[in-house]
CSV table of C-alpha atoms in Angstrom, one decimal:
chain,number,residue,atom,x,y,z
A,1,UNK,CA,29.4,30.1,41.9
A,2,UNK,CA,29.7,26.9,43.9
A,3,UNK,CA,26.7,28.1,45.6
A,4,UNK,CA,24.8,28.6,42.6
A,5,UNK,CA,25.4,25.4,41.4
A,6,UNK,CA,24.2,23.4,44.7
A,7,UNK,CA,21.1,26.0,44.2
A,8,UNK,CA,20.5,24.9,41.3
A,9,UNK,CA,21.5,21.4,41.0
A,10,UNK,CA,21.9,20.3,44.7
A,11,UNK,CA,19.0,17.5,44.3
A,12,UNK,CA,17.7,15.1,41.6
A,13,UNK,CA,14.7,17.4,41.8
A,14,UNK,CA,16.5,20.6,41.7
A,15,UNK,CA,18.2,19.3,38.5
A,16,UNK,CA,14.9,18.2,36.9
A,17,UNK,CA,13.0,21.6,37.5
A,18,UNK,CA,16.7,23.6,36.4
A,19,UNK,CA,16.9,21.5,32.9
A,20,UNK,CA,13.5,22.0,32.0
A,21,UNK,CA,13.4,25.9,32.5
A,22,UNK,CA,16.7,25.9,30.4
A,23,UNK,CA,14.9,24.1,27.5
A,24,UNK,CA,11.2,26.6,27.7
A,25,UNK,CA,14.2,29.7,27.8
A,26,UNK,CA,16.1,28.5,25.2
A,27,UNK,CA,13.0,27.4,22.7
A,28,UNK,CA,11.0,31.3,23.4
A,29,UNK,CA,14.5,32.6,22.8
A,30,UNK,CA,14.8,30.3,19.3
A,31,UNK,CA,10.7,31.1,18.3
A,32,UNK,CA,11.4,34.8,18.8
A,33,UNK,CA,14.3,34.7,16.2
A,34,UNK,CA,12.3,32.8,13.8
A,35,UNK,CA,10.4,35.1,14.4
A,36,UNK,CA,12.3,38.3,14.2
A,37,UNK,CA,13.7,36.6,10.7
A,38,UNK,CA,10.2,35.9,9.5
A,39,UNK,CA,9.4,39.4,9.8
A,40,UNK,CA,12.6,40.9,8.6
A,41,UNK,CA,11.9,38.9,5.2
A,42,UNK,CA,8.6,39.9,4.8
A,43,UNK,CA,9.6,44.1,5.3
A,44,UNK,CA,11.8,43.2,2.2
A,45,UNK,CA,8.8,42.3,-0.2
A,46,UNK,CA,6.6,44.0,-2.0
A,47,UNK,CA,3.3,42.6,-1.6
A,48,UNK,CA,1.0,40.4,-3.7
A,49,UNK,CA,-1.2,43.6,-4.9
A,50,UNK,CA,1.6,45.8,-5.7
A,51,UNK,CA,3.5,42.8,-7.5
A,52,UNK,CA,0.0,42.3,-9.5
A,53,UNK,CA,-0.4,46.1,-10.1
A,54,UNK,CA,3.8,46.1,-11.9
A,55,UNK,CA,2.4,43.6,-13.7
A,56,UNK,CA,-0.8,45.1,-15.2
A,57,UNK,CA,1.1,48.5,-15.8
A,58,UNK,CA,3.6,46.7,-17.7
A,59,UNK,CA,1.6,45.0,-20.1
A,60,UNK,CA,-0.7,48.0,-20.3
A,61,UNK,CA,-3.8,47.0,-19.3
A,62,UNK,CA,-6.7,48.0,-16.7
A,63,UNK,CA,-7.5,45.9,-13.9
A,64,UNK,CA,-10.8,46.0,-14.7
A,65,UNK,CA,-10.2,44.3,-18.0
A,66,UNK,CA,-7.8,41.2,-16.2
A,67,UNK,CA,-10.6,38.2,-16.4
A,68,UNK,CA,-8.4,35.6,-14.5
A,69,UNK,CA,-5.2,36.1,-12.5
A,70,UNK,CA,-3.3,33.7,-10.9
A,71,UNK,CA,-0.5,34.7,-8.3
A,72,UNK,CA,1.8,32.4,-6.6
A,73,UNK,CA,5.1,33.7,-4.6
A,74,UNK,CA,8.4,31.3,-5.6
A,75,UNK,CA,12.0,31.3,-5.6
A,76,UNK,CA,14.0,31.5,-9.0
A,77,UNK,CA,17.9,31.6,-9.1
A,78,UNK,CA,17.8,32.3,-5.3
A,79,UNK,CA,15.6,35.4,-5.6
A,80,UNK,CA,12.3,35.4,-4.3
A,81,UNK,CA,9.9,36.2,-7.1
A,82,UNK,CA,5.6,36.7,-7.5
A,83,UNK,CA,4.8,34.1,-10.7
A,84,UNK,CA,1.8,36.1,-12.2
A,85,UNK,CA,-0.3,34.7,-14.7
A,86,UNK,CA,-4.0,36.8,-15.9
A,87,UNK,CA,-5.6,37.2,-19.2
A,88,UNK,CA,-6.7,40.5,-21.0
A,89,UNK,CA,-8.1,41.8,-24.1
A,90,UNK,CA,-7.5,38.6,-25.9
A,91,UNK,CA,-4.2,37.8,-24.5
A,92,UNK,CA,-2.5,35.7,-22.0
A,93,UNK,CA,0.4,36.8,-19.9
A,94,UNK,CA,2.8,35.2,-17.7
A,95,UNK,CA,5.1,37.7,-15.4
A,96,UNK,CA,8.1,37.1,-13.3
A,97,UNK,CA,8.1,40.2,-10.7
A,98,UNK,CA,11.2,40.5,-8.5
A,99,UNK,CA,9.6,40.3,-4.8
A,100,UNK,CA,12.2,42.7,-3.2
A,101,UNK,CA,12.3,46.1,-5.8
A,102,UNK,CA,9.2,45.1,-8.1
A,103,UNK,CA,11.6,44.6,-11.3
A,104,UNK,CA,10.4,42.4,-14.1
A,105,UNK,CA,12.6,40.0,-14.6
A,106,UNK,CA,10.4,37.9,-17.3
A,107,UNK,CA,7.2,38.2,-18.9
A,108,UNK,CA,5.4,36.1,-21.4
A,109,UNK,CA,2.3,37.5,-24.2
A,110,UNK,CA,0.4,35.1,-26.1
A,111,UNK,CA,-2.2,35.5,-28.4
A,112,UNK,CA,-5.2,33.6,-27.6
A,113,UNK,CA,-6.4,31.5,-30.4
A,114,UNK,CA,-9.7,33.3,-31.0
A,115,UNK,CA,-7.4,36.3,-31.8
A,116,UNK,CA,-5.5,35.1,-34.3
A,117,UNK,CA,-5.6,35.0,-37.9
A,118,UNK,CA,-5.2,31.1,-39.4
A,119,UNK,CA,-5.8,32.0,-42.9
A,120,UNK,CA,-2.9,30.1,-44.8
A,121,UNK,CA,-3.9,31.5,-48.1
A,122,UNK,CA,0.0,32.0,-48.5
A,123,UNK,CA,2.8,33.6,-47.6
A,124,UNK,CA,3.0,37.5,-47.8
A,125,UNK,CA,5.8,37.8,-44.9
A,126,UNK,CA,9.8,36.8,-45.5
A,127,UNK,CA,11.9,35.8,-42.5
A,128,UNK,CA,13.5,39.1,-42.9
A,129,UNK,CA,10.2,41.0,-42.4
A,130,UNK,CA,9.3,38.8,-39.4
A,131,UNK,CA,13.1,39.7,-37.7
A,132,UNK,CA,11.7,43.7,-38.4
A,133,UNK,CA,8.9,43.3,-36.7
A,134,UNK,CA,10.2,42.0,-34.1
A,135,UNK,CA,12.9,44.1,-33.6
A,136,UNK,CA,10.4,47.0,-33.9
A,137,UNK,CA,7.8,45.8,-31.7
A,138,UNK,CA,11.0,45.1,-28.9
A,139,UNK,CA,11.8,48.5,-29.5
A,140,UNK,CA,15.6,47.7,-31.1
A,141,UNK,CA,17.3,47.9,-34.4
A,142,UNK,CA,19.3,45.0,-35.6
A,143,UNK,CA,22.5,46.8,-34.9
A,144,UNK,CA,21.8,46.6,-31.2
A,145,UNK,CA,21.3,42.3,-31.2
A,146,UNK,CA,22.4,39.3,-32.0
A,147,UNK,CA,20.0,36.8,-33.9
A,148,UNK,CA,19.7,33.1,-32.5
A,149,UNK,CA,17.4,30.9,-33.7
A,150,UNK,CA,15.6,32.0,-36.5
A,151,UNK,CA,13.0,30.0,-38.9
A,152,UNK,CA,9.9,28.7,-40.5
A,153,UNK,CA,7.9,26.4,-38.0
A,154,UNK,CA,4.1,24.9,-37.5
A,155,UNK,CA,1.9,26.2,-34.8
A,156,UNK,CA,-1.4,24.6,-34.8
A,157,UNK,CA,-1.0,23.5,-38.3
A,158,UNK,CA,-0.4,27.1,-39.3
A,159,UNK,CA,2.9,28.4,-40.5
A,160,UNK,CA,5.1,31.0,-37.7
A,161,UNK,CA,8.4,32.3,-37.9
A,162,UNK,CA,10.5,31.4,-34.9
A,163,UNK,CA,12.7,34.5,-34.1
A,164,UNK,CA,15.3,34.7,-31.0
A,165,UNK,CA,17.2,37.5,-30.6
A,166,UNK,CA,19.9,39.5,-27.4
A,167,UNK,CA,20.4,42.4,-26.4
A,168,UNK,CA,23.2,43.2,-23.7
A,169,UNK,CA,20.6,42.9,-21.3
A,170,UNK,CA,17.5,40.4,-22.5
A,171,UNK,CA,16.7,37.7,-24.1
A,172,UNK,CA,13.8,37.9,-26.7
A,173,UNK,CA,12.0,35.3,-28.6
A,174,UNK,CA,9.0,35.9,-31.0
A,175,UNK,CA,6.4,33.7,-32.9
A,176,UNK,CA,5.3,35.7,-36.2
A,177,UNK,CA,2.6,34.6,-38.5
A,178,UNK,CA,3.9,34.2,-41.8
A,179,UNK,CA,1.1,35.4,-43.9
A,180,UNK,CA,-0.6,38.6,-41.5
A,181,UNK,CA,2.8,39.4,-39.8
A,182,UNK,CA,0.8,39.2,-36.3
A,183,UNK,CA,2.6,38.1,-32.7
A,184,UNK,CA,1.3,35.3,-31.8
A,185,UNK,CA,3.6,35.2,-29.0
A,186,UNK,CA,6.6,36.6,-27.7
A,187,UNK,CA,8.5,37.1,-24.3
A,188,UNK,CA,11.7,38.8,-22.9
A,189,UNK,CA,13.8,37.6,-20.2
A,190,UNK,CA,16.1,39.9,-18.3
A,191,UNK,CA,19.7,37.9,-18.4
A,192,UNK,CA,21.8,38.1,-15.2
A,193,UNK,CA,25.1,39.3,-15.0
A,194,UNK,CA,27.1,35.9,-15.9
A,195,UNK,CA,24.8,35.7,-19.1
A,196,UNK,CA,25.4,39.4,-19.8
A,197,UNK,CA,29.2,38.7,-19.9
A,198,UNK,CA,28.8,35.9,-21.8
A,199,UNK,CA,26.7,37.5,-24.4
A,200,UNK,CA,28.7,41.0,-24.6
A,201,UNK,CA,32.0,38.0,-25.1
A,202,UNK,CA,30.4,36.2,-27.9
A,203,UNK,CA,29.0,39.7,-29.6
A,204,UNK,CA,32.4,41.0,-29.1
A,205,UNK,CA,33.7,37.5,-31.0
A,206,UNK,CA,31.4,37.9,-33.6
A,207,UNK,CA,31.9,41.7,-34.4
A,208,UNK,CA,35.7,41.4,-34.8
A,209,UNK,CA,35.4,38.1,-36.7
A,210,UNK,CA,37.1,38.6,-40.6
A,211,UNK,CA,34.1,39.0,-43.3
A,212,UNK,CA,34.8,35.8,-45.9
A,213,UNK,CA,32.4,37.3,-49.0
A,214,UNK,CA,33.4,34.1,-50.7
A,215,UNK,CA,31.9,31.9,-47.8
A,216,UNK,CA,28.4,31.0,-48.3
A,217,UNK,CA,27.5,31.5,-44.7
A,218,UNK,CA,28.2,35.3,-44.6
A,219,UNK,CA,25.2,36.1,-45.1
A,220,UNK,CA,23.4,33.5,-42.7
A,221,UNK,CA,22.4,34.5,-39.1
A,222,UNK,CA,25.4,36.3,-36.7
A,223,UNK,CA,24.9,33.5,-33.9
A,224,UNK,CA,26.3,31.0,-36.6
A,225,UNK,CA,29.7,32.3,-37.4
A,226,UNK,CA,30.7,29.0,-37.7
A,227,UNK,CA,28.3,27.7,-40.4
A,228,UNK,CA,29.8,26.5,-43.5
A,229,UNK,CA,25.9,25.7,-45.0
A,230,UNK,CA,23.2,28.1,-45.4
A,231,UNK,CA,19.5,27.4,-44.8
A,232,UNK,CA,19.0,27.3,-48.4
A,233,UNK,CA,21.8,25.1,-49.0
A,234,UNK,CA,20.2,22.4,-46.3
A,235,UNK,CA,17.3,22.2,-48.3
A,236,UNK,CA,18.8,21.3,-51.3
A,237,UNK,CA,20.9,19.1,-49.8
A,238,UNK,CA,17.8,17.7,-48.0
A,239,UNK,CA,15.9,17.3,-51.6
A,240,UNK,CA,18.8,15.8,-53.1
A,241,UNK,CA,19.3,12.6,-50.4
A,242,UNK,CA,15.0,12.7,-50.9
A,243,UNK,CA,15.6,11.8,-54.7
A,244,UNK,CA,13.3,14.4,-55.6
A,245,UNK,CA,13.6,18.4,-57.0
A,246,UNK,CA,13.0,21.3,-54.9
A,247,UNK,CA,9.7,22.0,-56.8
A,248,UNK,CA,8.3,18.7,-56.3
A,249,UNK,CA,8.3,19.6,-51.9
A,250,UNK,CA,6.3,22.0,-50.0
A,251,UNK,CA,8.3,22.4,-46.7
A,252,UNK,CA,6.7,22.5,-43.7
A,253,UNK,CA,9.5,23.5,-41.3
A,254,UNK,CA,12.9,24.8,-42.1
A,255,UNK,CA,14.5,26.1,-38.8
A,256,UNK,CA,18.0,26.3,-37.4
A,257,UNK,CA,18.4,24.8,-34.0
A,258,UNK,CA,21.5,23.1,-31.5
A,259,UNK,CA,21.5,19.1,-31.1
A,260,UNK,CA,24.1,17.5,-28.6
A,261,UNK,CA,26.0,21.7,-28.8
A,262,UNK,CA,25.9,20.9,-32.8
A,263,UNK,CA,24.3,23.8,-35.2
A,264,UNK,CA,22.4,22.3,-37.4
A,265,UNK,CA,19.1,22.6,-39.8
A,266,UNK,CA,15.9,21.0,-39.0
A,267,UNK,CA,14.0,20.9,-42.5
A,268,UNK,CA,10.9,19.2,-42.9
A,269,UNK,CA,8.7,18.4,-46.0
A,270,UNK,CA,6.1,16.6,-47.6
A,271,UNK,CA,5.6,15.4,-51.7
A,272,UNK,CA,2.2,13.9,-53.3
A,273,UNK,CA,3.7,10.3,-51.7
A,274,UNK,CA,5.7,11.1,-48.6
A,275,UNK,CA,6.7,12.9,-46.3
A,276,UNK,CA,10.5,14.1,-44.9
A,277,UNK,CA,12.2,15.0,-41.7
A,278,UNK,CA,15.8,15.8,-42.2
A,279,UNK,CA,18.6,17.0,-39.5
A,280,UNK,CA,21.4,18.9,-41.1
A,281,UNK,CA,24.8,19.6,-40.2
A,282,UNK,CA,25.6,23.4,-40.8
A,283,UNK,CA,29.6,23.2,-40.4
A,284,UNK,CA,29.4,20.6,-43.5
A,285,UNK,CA,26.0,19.8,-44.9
A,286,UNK,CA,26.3,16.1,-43.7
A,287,UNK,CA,22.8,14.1,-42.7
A,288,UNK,CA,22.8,13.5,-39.4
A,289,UNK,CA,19.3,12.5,-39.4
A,290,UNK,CA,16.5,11.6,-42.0
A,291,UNK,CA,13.1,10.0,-41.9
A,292,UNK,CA,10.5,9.3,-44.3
A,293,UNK,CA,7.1,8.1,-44.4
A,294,UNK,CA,4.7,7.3,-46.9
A,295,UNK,CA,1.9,10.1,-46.6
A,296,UNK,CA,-1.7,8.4,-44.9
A,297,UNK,CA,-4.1,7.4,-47.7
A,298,UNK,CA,-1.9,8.0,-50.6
A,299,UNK,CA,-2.6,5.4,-53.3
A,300,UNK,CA,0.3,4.1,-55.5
A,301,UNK,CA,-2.4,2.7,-58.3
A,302,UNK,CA,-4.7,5.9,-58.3
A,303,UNK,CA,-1.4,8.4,-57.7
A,304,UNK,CA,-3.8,10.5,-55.2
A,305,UNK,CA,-4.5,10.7,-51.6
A,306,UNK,CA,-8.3,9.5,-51.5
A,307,UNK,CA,-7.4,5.8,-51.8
A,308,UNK,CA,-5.2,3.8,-49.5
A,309,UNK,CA,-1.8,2.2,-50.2
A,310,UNK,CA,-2.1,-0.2,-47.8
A,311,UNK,CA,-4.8,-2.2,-47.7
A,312,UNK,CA,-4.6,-5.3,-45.8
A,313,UNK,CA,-4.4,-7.9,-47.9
A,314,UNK,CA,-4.5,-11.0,-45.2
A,315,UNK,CA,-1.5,-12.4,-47.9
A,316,UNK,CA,2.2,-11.1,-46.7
A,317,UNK,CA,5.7,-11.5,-48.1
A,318,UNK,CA,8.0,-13.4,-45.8
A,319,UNK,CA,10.1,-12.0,-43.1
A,320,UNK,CA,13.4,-12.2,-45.0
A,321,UNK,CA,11.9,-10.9,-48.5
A,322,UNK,CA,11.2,-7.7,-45.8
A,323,UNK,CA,14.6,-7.6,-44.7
A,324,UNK,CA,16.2,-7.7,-48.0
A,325,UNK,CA,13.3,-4.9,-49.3
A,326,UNK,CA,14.3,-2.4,-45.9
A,327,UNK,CA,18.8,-3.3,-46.5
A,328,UNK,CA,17.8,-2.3,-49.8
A,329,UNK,CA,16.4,0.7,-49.0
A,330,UNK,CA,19.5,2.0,-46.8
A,331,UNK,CA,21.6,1.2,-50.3
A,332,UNK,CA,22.8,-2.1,-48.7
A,333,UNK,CA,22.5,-5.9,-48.5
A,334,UNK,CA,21.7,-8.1,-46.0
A,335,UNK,CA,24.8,-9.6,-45.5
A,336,UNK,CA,26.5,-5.6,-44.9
A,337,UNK,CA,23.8,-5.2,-41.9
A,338,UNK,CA,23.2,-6.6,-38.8
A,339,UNK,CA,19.6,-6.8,-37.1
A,340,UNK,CA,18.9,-5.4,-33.9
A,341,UNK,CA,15.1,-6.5,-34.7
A,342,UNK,CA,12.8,-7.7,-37.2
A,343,UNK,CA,9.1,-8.5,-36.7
A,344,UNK,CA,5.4,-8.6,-37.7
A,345,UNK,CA,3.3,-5.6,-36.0
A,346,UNK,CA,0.1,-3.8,-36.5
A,347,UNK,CA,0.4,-0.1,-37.2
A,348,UNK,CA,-3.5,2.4,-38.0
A,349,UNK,CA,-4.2,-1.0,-38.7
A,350,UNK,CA,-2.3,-2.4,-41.1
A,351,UNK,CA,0.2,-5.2,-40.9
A,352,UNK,CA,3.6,-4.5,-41.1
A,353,UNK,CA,7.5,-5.9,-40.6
A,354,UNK,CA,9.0,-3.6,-38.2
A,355,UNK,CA,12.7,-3.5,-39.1
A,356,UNK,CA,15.9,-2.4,-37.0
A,357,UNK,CA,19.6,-2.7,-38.1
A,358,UNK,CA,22.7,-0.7,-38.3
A,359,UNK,CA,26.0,-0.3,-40.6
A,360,UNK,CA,29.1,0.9,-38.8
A,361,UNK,CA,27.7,3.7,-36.4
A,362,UNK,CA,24.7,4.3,-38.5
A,363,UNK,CA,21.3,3.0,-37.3
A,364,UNK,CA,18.3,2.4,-39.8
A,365,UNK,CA,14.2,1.8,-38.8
A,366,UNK,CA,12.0,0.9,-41.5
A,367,UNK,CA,8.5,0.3,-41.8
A,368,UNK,CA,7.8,-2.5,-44.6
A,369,UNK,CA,3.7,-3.1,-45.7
A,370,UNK,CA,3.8,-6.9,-45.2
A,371,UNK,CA,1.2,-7.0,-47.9
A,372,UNK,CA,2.5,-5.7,-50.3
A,373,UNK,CA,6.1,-4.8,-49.8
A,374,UNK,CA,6.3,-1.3,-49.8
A,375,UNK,CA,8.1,0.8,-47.5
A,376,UNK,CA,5.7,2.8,-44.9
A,377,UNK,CA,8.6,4.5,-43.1
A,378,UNK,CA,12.2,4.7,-43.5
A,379,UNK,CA,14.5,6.4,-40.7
A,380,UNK,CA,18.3,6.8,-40.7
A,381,UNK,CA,20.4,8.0,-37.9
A,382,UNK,CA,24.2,8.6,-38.0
């Protein structure tokens, strides 16, 4: 060994030529296990073209009819996945192939625009028809899922359905048009085996919950055991705070939704003069959140929407004649509030007092016209 060692390191020289021969050994020996990884990996996935061919057979559609495809390989929940987006026959899909066995793990369909029917002539579809649908075009029945969220909504200016539903194993979520019934969009995501066991446990909650037919919410959807308020119930409750009646508003949105882990209602709606955005509580119909603003163009002299309420006048009412008008408002005085701000401001032109102040842990925003007074936009948030 000794002799070895005065081989190989006996002179500075020696030592010189001996270390740098270690170092090319040692790097060929790490490049070939790179290497030998790299190649390992790769015999694990299943190609770009066979990934894009999963992808087409799933959705049902010919190669030959795919007019743009765009594939990129990625990583998602430390699996390596081919991200495939093309566009067929009027529609636009978005896949998630697993790289190692091919599996679809999430896919997207859209309706292209040109596709779709806008007419809003009115309403011939219920919720309940829309949940069908869906539940028929995912090949279920209602017995086998659990709703989520599930509403009326705006795409586009034209009036959907939102419907979410699980199964034990995916995750659905549709887009229905509420006067043909077509779907505009939809897409399933396979859950993993933590989300599995978290639905099956929340089903199993649900299922073996006691019936109350005297509670209001009975009837509401199974994610929201907990709901004390129905949808209907919000929107009363909504029309009431407005000062107006139900018949007077044409809402726009009404749709159940989570804020902060809350269930709540998100209901919005519009009158001849203004228009309303209101958050909900569902465990106690409180407001959590409301705002209102007068509609663009709507005249208070003519009562219609071809003149405008807000003509600049060049002539405005004095900062704390606004103040008073917007405490007012809120059902207060200016004395009760305190003023986080308060100032003269442009808005589409017109001049305005933008106001700011809270009461206890409620926070208020209004709008005032500083020409005439009147109040643009009111916002109130608990």
């Amino acid at each position: 060994m000794k002799k070895i060692i005065n081989t190989l390191f006996g002179t500075p020289k020696k030592t010189a030529v001996s270390l740098i021969s270690a170092v090319i050994i040692i790097s060929a020996l790490g490049t070939a296990t790179v290497c030998a990884a790299h190649t390992s990996a790769n015999s694990t996935v299943i190609g770009e073209d066979v990934a894009k061919s999963l992808a087409y057979a799933d959705a049902g559609v010919e190669a030959a009819d795919v007019i743009y495809v765009k594939t990129e390989f990625d990583y998602d929940k430390g699996s390596q996945i081919y991200e495939i987006d093309f566009t067929a026959n009027g529609k636009e899909y978005e896949y998630d192939i697993k790289a190692d066995d091919g599996s679809v793990i999430k896919k997207t369909v859209e309706l292209l625009p040109s596709e779709r029917n806008v007419s809003n002539s009115g309403d011939s579809v219920t919720l309940e028809d829309a949940k069908e649908i869906a539940l028929t075009d995912a090949g279920l029945t209602a017995e086998e899922v659990t709703f989520g969220k599930t509403g009326l909504d705006r795409d586009n200016h034209t009036a959907v359905y939102d419907v979410e539903f699980y199964s034990a194993e995916a995750k659905y979520e549709y887009e229905i048009s509420t006067s043909s019934g077509t779907i505009y969009e939809k897409s399933k995501e396979i859950l993993t085996q933590a989300q599995q066991t978290q639905q099956s446990q929340q089903s199993g909650q649900q299922t073996a919950a006691p019936q109350d037919t005297q509670s209001p919410s009975a009837s509401t959807n199974a994610s929201t055991a907990s709901a004390a308020v129905t949808l209907e119930q919000a929107k009363e409750i909504a029309v009431a705070d407005a000062g107006i009646s139900t018949s007077d508003a044409t809402f726009t949105k009404t749709k159940q939704d989570r804020d902060n882990g809350v269930t709540v209602y998100d209901i919005e709606f519009y009158t001849d003069t203004n228009e309303y955005e209101y958050e909900i509580s569902a465990s106690d119909g409180s407001v959590r959140e409301k705002s209102i603003e007068a509609r663009k163009g709507y005249s208070k002299s003519t009562g219609s929407t071809g003149g405008s309420q807000s003509a600049d006048t060049g002539t405005y009412i004095s900062l704390d004649e606004a103040k008073q008008i917007a405490a007012k408002k809120a059902g207060l005085s200016v004395s009760q509030v305190t003023f986080k701000k308060a100032k003269l401001d442009r808005d589409d032109g017109i001049t305005v007092y933008e106001i700011e102040f809270y009461s206890g842990r409620t926070e208020y925003e209004v709008t005032v016209n500083a020409s005439n007074g009147n109040i643009i936009e009111f916002e109130i948030d608990d």
